């Protein structure tokens, strides 16, 4: 799948977000090393701080479909919603908690997972590796080193 196709899936997934509180819709597409793809979107609830991010939603689906250890590439798209269209100029990079979850998958696979971050409008797409987004991360190796 091309970068554009993966970003397009993330953008479509954002349309299925449940984000009545923030009104910020995020979609995520996760591709496996074998080319399988799953998607997810953010899902909020009335207890604001307990909402689920799009990346966590998609990574949960990835674990069920092909395993976290097979995650190779991730696309994220986020923005406002206007007339059924995703809007906004800033690339939506994963929040800190989502970086931790992507870091976990990267440590399992040994792959420096690539993350494509799209703005709502789609005009800006940034490309980062998880090692760039999450340097000096705490992962499974730290726990197994615990004695
Ligand atoms: N959000 C995500 O889904 N992923 C991110 O990486 C950043 C933030 C969601 C959480 C919340 O539902 C909304 O965007 C506003 O923060």
JSON list of C-alpha atoms and ligand atoms in Angstrom, two decimals:
[
{"chain": "A", "resi": 1, "resn": "UNK", "atom": "CA", "xyz": [0.00, 0.00, 0.00]},
{"chain": "A", "resi": 2, "resn": "UNK", "atom": "CA", "xyz": [1.28, 3.48, -0.81]},
{"chain": "A", "resi": 3, "resn": "UNK", "atom": "CA", "xyz": [1.69, 6.20, 1.82]},
{"chain": "A", "resi": 4, "resn": "UNK", "atom": "CA", "xyz": [-1.21, 8.11, 0.26]},
{"chain": "A", "resi": 5, "resn": "UNK", "atom": "CA", "xyz": [-3.47, 5.05, 0.48]},
{"chain": "A", "resi": 6, "resn": "UNK", "atom": "CA", "xyz": [-2.64, 4.45, 4.14]},
{"chain": "A", "resi": 7, "resn": "UNK", "atom": "CA", "xyz": [-3.22, 8.12, 4.98]},
{"chain": "A", "resi": 8, "resn": "UNK", "atom": "CA", "xyz": [-6.52, 8.00, 3.06]},
{"chain": "A", "resi": 9, "resn": "UNK", "atom": "CA", "xyz": [-7.65, 5.07, 5.24]},
{"chain": "A", "resi": 10, "resn": "UNK", "atom": "CA", "xyz": [-6.77, 7.03, 8.38]},
{"chain": "A", "resi": 11, "resn": "UNK", "atom": "CA", "xyz": [-8.69, 10.03, 7.08]},
{"chain": "A", "resi": 12, "resn": "UNK", "atom": "CA", "xyz": [-11.75, 7.89, 6.33]},
{"chain": "A", "resi": 13, "resn": "UNK", "atom": "CA", "xyz": [-11.49, 6.28, 9.78]},
{"chain": "A", "resi": 14, "resn": "UNK", "atom": "CA", "xyz": [-11.60, 9.75, 11.35]},
{"chain": "A", "resi": 15, "resn": "UNK", "atom": "CA", "xyz": [-15.10, 10.17, 9.95]},
{"chain": "A", "resi": 16, "resn": "UNK", "atom": "CA", "xyz": [-16.19, 7.35, 12.30]},
{"chain": "A", "resi": 17, "resn": "UNK", "atom": "CA", "xyz": [-14.80, 9.00, 15.43]},
{"chain": "A", "resi": 18, "resn": "UNK", "atom": "CA", "xyz": [-17.09, 9.57, 18.38]},
{"chain": "A", "resi": 19, "resn": "UNK", "atom": "CA", "xyz": [-15.82, 12.95, 19.58]},
{"chain": "A", "resi": 20, "resn": "UNK", "atom": "CA", "xyz": [-18.79, 15.05, 20.73]},
{"chain": "A", "resi": 21, "resn": "UNK", "atom": "CA", "xyz": [-16.78, 16.73, 23.51]},
{"chain": "A", "resi": 22, "resn": "UNK", "atom": "CA", "xyz": [-13.52, 17.81, 21.89]},
{"chain": "A", "resi": 23, "resn": "UNK", "atom": "CA", "xyz": [-14.95, 17.87, 18.35]},
{"chain": "A", "resi": 24, "resn": "UNK", "atom": "CA", "xyz": [-11.48, 16.77, 17.27]},
{"chain": "A", "resi": 25, "resn": "UNK", "atom": "CA", "xyz": [-11.80, 13.70, 15.07]},
{"chain": "A", "resi": 26, "resn": "UNK", "atom": "CA", "xyz": [-8.84, 11.35, 14.73]},
{"chain": "A", "resi": 27, "resn": "UNK", "atom": "CA", "xyz": [-8.45, 8.27, 12.56]},
{"chain": "A", "resi": 28, "resn": "UNK", "atom": "CA", "xyz": [-5.63, 5.77, 12.47]},
{"chain": "A", "resi": 29, "resn": "UNK", "atom": "CA", "xyz": [-4.62, 3.00, 10.06]},
{"chain": "A", "resi": 30, "resn": "UNK", "atom": "CA", "xyz": [-2.10, 0.34, 11.09]},
{"chain": "A", "resi": 31, "resn": "UNK", "atom": "CA", "xyz": [-0.35, -1.80, 8.48]},
{"chain": "A", "resi": 32, "resn": "UNK", "atom": "CA", "xyz": [1.35, -5.11, 9.21]},
{"chain": "A", "resi": 33, "resn": "UNK", "atom": "CA", "xyz": [4.61, -6.36, 7.73]},
{"chain": "A", "resi": 34, "resn": "UNK", "atom": "CA", "xyz": [2.41, -8.59, 5.50]},
{"chain": "A", "resi": 35, "resn": "UNK", "atom": "CA", "xyz": [0.29, -5.70, 4.22]},
{"chain": "A", "resi": 36, "resn": "UNK", "atom": "CA", "xyz": [-2.80, -6.28, 6.34]},
{"chain": "A", "resi": 37, "resn": "UNK", "atom": "CA", "xyz": [-4.48, -3.10, 7.54]},
{"chain": "A", "resi": 38, "resn": "UNK", "atom": "CA", "xyz": [-6.80, -2.28, 10.44]},
{"chain": "A", "resi": 39, "resn": "UNK", "atom": "CA", "xyz": [-8.27, 1.08, 11.39]},
{"chain": "A", "resi": 40, "resn": "UNK", "atom": "CA", "xyz": [-9.62, 2.85, 14.45]},
{"chain": "A", "resi": 41, "resn": "UNK", "atom": "CA", "xyz": [-10.83, 6.23, 15.61]},
{"chain": "A", "resi": 42, "resn": "UNK", "atom": "CA", "xyz": [-11.02, 8.15, 18.85]},
{"chain": "A", "resi": 43, "resn": "UNK", "atom": "CA", "xyz": [-13.96, 7.39, 21.10]},
{"chain": "A", "resi": 44, "resn": "UNK", "atom": "CA", "xyz": [-14.81, 9.81, 23.88]},
{"chain": "A", "resi": 45, "resn": "UNK", "atom": "CA", "xyz": [-17.26, 9.57, 26.76]},
{"chain": "A", "resi": 46, "resn": "UNK", "atom": "CA", "xyz": [-18.86, 11.85, 29.33]},
{"chain": "A", "resi": 47, "resn": "UNK", "atom": "CA", "xyz": [-16.01, 11.23, 31.77]},
{"chain": "A", "resi": 48, "resn": "UNK", "atom": "CA", "xyz": [-13.68, 13.29, 29.56]},
{"chain": "A", "resi": 49, "resn": "UNK", "atom": "CA", "xyz": [-10.36, 11.88, 30.74]},
{"chain": "A", "resi": 50, "resn": "UNK", "atom": "CA", "xyz": [-11.36, 8.29, 29.97]},
{"chain": "A", "resi": 51, "resn": "UNK", "atom": "CA", "xyz": [-11.68, 8.72, 26.21]},
{"chain": "A", "resi": 52, "resn": "UNK", "atom": "CA", "xyz": [-9.79, 6.43, 23.86]},
{"chain": "A", "resi": 53, "resn": "UNK", "atom": "CA", "xyz": [-7.35, 7.71, 21.24]},
{"chain": "A", "resi": 54, "resn": "UNK", "atom": "CA", "xyz": [-7.50, 6.58, 17.62]},
{"chain": "A", "resi": 55, "resn": "UNK", "atom": "CA", "xyz": [-4.04, 5.00, 17.75]},
{"chain": "A", "resi": 56, "resn": "UNK", "atom": "CA", "xyz": [-4.90, 2.89, 20.81]},
{"chain": "A", "resi": 57, "resn": "UNK", "atom": "CA", "xyz": [-8.15, 1.86, 19.15]},
{"chain": "A", "resi": 58, "resn": "UNK", "atom": "CA", "xyz": [-6.36, 0.80, 15.95]},
{"chain": "A", "resi": 59, "resn": "UNK", "atom": "CA", "xyz": [-3.52, -0.92, 17.80]},
{"chain": "A", "resi": 60, "resn": "UNK", "atom": "CA", "xyz": [-6.07, -2.96, 19.76]},
{"chain": "A", "resi": 61, "resn": "UNK", "atom": "CA", "xyz": [-7.60, -4.09, 16.46]},
{"chain": "A", "resi": 62, "resn": "UNK", "atom": "CA", "xyz": [-4.08, -4.81, 15.15]},
{"chain": "A", "resi": 63, "resn": "UNK", "atom": "CA", "xyz": [-3.31, -7.02, 18.13]},
{"chain": "A", "resi": 64, "resn": "UNK", "atom": "CA", "xyz": [-6.45, -9.03, 17.43]},
{"chain": "A", "resi": 65, "resn": "UNK", "atom": "CA", "xyz": [-6.00, -9.28, 13.65]},
{"chain": "A", "resi": 66, "resn": "UNK", "atom": "CA", "xyz": [-2.27, -9.92, 13.24]},
{"chain": "A", "resi": 67, "resn": "UNK", "atom": "CA", "xyz": [-0.41, -9.19, 16.47]},
{"chain": "A", "resi": 68, "resn": "UNK", "atom": "CA", "xyz": [1.39, -6.13, 17.79]},
{"chain": "A", "resi": 69, "resn": "UNK", "atom": "CA", "xyz": [4.68, -7.74, 16.85]},
{"chain": "A", "resi": 70, "resn": "UNK", "atom": "CA", "xyz": [3.76, -7.41, 13.14]},
{"chain": "A", "resi": 71, "resn": "UNK", "atom": "CA", "xyz": [3.09, -3.66, 13.11]},
{"chain": "A", "resi": 72, "resn": "UNK", "atom": "CA", "xyz": [5.18, -1.95, 10.44]},
{"chain": "A", "resi": 73, "resn": "UNK", "atom": "CA", "xyz": [3.59, 1.38, 9.58]},
{"chain": "A", "resi": 74, "resn": "UNK", "atom": "CA", "xyz": [0.96, 3.70, 11.02]},
{"chain": "A", "resi": 75, "resn": "UNK", "atom": "CA", "xyz": [-0.98, 6.64, 9.57]},
{"chain": "A", "resi": 76, "resn": "UNK", "atom": "CA", "xyz": [-2.82, 9.15, 11.76]},
{"chain": "A", "resi": 77, "resn": "UNK", "atom": "CA", "xyz": [-5.12, 11.97, 10.63]},
{"chain": "A", "resi": 78, "resn": "UNK", "atom": "CA", "xyz": [-6.92, 14.43, 12.85]},
{"chain": "A", "resi": 79, "resn": "UNK", "atom": "CA", "xyz": [-8.80, 17.68, 12.76]},
{"chain": "A", "resi": 80, "resn": "UNK", "atom": "CA", "xyz": [-12.11, 19.42, 13.10]},
{"chain": "A", "resi": 81, "resn": "UNK", "atom": "CA", "xyz": [-15.19, 18.38, 11.18]},
{"chain": "A", "resi": 82, "resn": "UNK", "atom": "CA", "xyz": [-17.01, 20.74, 8.86]},
{"chain": "A", "resi": 83, "resn": "UNK", "atom": "CA", "xyz": [-19.89, 19.55, 6.73]},
{"chain": "A", "resi": 84, "resn": "UNK", "atom": "CA", "xyz": [-18.68, 15.95, 6.92]},
{"chain": "A", "resi": 85, "resn": "UNK", "atom": "CA", "xyz": [-15.12, 16.85, 5.97]},
{"chain": "A", "resi": 86, "resn": "UNK", "atom": "CA", "xyz": [-12.00, 16.72, 8.13]},
{"chain": "A", "resi": 87, "resn": "UNK", "atom": "CA", "xyz": [-10.40, 20.16, 8.48]},
{"chain": "A", "resi": 88, "resn": "UNK", "atom": "CA", "xyz": [-7.28, 21.79, 9.92]},
{"chain": "A", "resi": 89, "resn": "UNK", "atom": "CA", "xyz": [-3.72, 22.65, 8.95]},
{"chain": "A", "resi": 90, "resn": "UNK", "atom": "CA", "xyz": [-1.56, 21.00, 11.61]},
{"chain": "A", "resi": 91, "resn": "UNK", "atom": "CA", "xyz": [-0.22, 17.48, 11.18]},
{"chain": "A", "resi": 92, "resn": "UNK", "atom": "CA", "xyz": [-1.72, 15.23, 13.87]},
{"chain": "A", "resi": 93, "resn": "UNK", "atom": "CA", "xyz": [1.21, 13.54, 15.57]},
{"chain": "A", "resi": 94, "resn": "UNK", "atom": "CA", "xyz": [0.47, 10.87, 18.22]},
{"chain": "A", "resi": 95, "resn": "UNK", "atom": "CA", "xyz": [0.04, 12.03, 21.84]},
{"chain": "A", "resi": 96, "resn": "UNK", "atom": "CA", "xyz": [2.50, 10.86, 24.49]},
{"chain": "A", "resi": 97, "resn": "UNK", "atom": "CA", "xyz": [0.37, 7.92, 25.61]},
{"chain": "A", "resi": 98, "resn": "UNK", "atom": "CA", "xyz": [-0.02, 6.68, 22.05]},
{"chain": "A", "resi": 99, "resn": "UNK", "atom": "CA", "xyz": [3.72, 6.99, 21.47]},
{"chain": "A", "resi": 100, "resn": "UNK", "atom": "CA", "xyz": [4.20, 4.67, 24.43]},
{"chain": "A", "resi": 101, "resn": "UNK", "atom": "CA", "xyz": [1.84, 2.10, 22.85]},
{"chain": "A", "resi": 102, "resn": "UNK", "atom": "CA", "xyz": [3.58, 2.37, 19.47]},
{"chain": "A", "resi": 103, "resn": "UNK", "atom": "CA", "xyz": [6.94, 2.04, 21.24]},
{"chain": "A", "resi": 104, "resn": "UNK", "atom": "CA", "xyz": [5.74, -1.23, 22.80]},
{"chain": "A", "resi": 105, "resn": "UNK", "atom": "CA", "xyz": [4.82, -2.63, 19.36]},
{"chain": "A", "resi": 106, "resn": "UNK", "atom": "CA", "xyz": [8.18, -1.50, 17.97]},
{"chain": "A", "resi": 107, "resn": "UNK", "atom": "CA", "xyz": [10.06, -3.25, 20.74]},
{"chain": "A", "resi": 108, "resn": "UNK", "atom": "CA", "xyz": [8.14, -6.50, 20.09]},
{"chain": "A", "resi": 109, "resn": "UNK", "atom": "CA", "xyz": [8.83, -6.47, 16.35]},
{"chain": "A", "resi": 110, "resn": "UNK", "atom": "CA", "xyz": [12.26, -4.87, 16.36]},
{"chain": "A", "resi": 111, "resn": "UNK", "atom": "CA", "xyz": [10.95, -2.56, 13.63]},
{"chain": "A", "resi": 112, "resn": "UNK", "atom": "CA", "xyz": [11.47, 1.20, 13.87]},
{"chain": "A", "resi": 113, "resn": "UNK", "atom": "CA", "xyz": [7.79, 1.79, 13.03]},
{"chain": "A", "resi": 114, "resn": "UNK", "atom": "CA", "xyz": [7.08, 4.64, 10.63]},
{"chain": "A", "resi": 115, "resn": "UNK", "atom": "CA", "xyz": [4.30, 7.09, 11.50]},
{"chain": "A", "resi": 116, "resn": "UNK", "atom": "CA", "xyz": [2.63, 9.27, 8.86]},
{"chain": "A", "resi": 117, "resn": "UNK", "atom": "CA", "xyz": [0.82, 12.21, 10.45]},
{"chain": "A", "resi": 118, "resn": "UNK", "atom": "CA", "xyz": [-1.75, 14.04, 8.37]},
{"chain": "A", "resi": 119, "resn": "UNK", "atom": "CA", "xyz": [-3.46, 17.34, 9.01]},
{"chain": "A", "resi": 120, "resn": "UNK", "atom": "CA", "xyz": [-7.23, 17.42, 8.83]},
{"chain": "A", "resi": 121, "resn": "UNK", "atom": "CA", "xyz": [-7.20, 18.98, 5.40]},
{"chain": "A", "resi": 122, "resn": "UNK", "atom": "CA", "xyz": [-4.66, 16.42, 4.20]},
{"chain": "A", "resi": 123, "resn": "UNK", "atom": "CA", "xyz": [-2.38, 19.17, 2.87]},
{"chain": "A", "resi": 124, "resn": "UNK", "atom": "CA", "xyz": [0.36, 18.48, 5.44]},
{"chain": "A", "resi": 125, "resn": "UNK", "atom": "CA", "xyz": [1.75, 14.98, 6.00]},
{"chain": "A", "resi": 126, "resn": "UNK", "atom": "CA", "xyz": [4.75, 14.50, 8.28]},
{"chain": "A", "resi": 127, "resn": "UNK", "atom": "CA", "xyz": [6.82, 11.33, 8.41]},
{"chain": "A", "resi": 128, "resn": "UNK", "atom": "CA", "xyz": [8.52, 10.25, 11.62]},
{"chain": "A", "resi": 129, "resn": "UNK", "atom": "CA", "xyz": [9.98, 7.04, 13.04]},
{"chain": "A", "resi": 130, "resn": "UNK", "atom": "CA", "xyz": [8.95, 5.91, 16.52]},
{"chain": "A", "resi": 131, "resn": "UNK", "atom": "CA", "xyz": [12.59, 6.26, 17.60]},
{"chain": "A", "resi": 132, "resn": "UNK", "atom": "CA", "xyz": [12.39, 9.96, 16.70]},
{"chain": "A", "resi": 133, "resn": "UNK", "atom": "CA", "xyz": [9.02, 10.47, 18.42]},
{"chain": "A", "resi": 134, "resn": "UNK", "atom": "CA", "xyz": [9.91, 8.45, 21.52]},
{"chain": "A", "resi": 135, "resn": "UNK", "atom": "CA", "xyz": [13.64, 8.60, 22.28]},
{"chain": "A", "resi": 136, "resn": "UNK", "atom": "CA", "xyz": [14.86, 6.97, 25.50]},
{"chain": "A", "resi": 137, "resn": "UNK", "atom": "CA", "xyz": [11.51, 5.18, 25.92]},
{"chain": "A", "resi": 138, "resn": "UNK", "atom": "CA", "xyz": [10.66, 2.80, 28.73]},
{"chain": "A", "resi": 139, "resn": "UNK", "atom": "CA", "xyz": [9.80, -0.62, 27.33]},
{"chain": "A", "resi": 140, "resn": "UNK", "atom": "CA", "xyz": [9.60, -4.36, 28.04]},
{"chain": "A", "resi": 141, "resn": "UNK", "atom": "CA", "xyz": [13.38, -4.64, 28.30]},
{"chain": "A", "resi": 142, "resn": "UNK", "atom": "CA", "xyz": [13.38, -2.33, 31.29]},
{"chain": "A", "resi": 143, "resn": "UNK", "atom": "CA", "xyz": [11.01, -4.63, 33.14]},
{"chain": "A", "resi": 144, "resn": "UNK", "atom": "CA", "xyz": [12.91, -7.81, 32.34]},
{"chain": "A", "resi": 145, "resn": "UNK", "atom": "CA", "xyz": [16.03, -6.08, 33.68]},
{"chain": "A", "resi": 146, "resn": "UNK", "atom": "CA", "xyz": [14.29, -5.66, 37.04]},
{"chain": "A", "resi": 147, "resn": "UNK", "atom": "CA", "xyz": [15.96, -8.54, 38.85]},
{"chain": "B", "resi": 1, "resn": "LIG", "atom": "N1", "xyz": [-6.53, 12.11, 20.14]},
{"chain": "B", "resi": 1, "resn": "LIG", "atom": "C1", "xyz": [-6.24, 10.96, 19.49]},
{"chain": "B", "resi": 1, "resn": "LIG", "atom": "O1", "xyz": [-7.14, 10.17, 19.18]},
{"chain": "B", "resi": 1, "resn": "LIG", "atom": "N2", "xyz": [-4.95, 10.70, 19.19]},
{"chain": "B", "resi": 1, "resn": "LIG", "atom": "C2", "xyz": [-3.91, 11.53, 19.47]},
{"chain": "B", "resi": 1, "resn": "LIG", "atom": "O2", "xyz": [-2.76, 11.16, 19.27]},
{"chain": "B", "resi": 1, "resn": "LIG", "atom": "C3", "xyz": [-4.18, 12.87, 19.98]},
{"chain": "B", "resi": 1, "resn": "LIG", "atom": "C4", "xyz": [-5.53, 13.09, 20.55]},
{"chain": "B", "resi": 1, "resn": "LIG", "atom": "C5", "xyz": [-7.93, 12.40, 20.49]},
{"chain": "B", "resi": 1, "resn": "LIG", "atom": "C6", "xyz": [-8.22, 12.32, 21.97]},
{"chain": "B", "resi": 1, "resn": "LIG", "atom": "C7", "xyz": [-9.44, 13.20, 22.09]},
{"chain": "B", "resi": 1, "resn": "LIG", "atom": "O3", "xyz": [-10.60, 12.41, 21.79]},
{"chain": "B", "resi": 1, "resn": "LIG", "atom": "C8", "xyz": [-9.27, 14.22, 20.98]},
{"chain": "B", "resi": 1, "resn": "LIG", "atom": "O4", "xyz": [-8.29, 13.70, 20.10]},
{"chain": "B", "resi": 1, "resn": "LIG", "atom": "C9", "xyz": [-8.80, 15.59, 21.48]},
{"chain": "B", "resi": 1, "resn": "LIG", "atom": "O5", "xyz": [-7.69, 15.47, 22.29]}
]
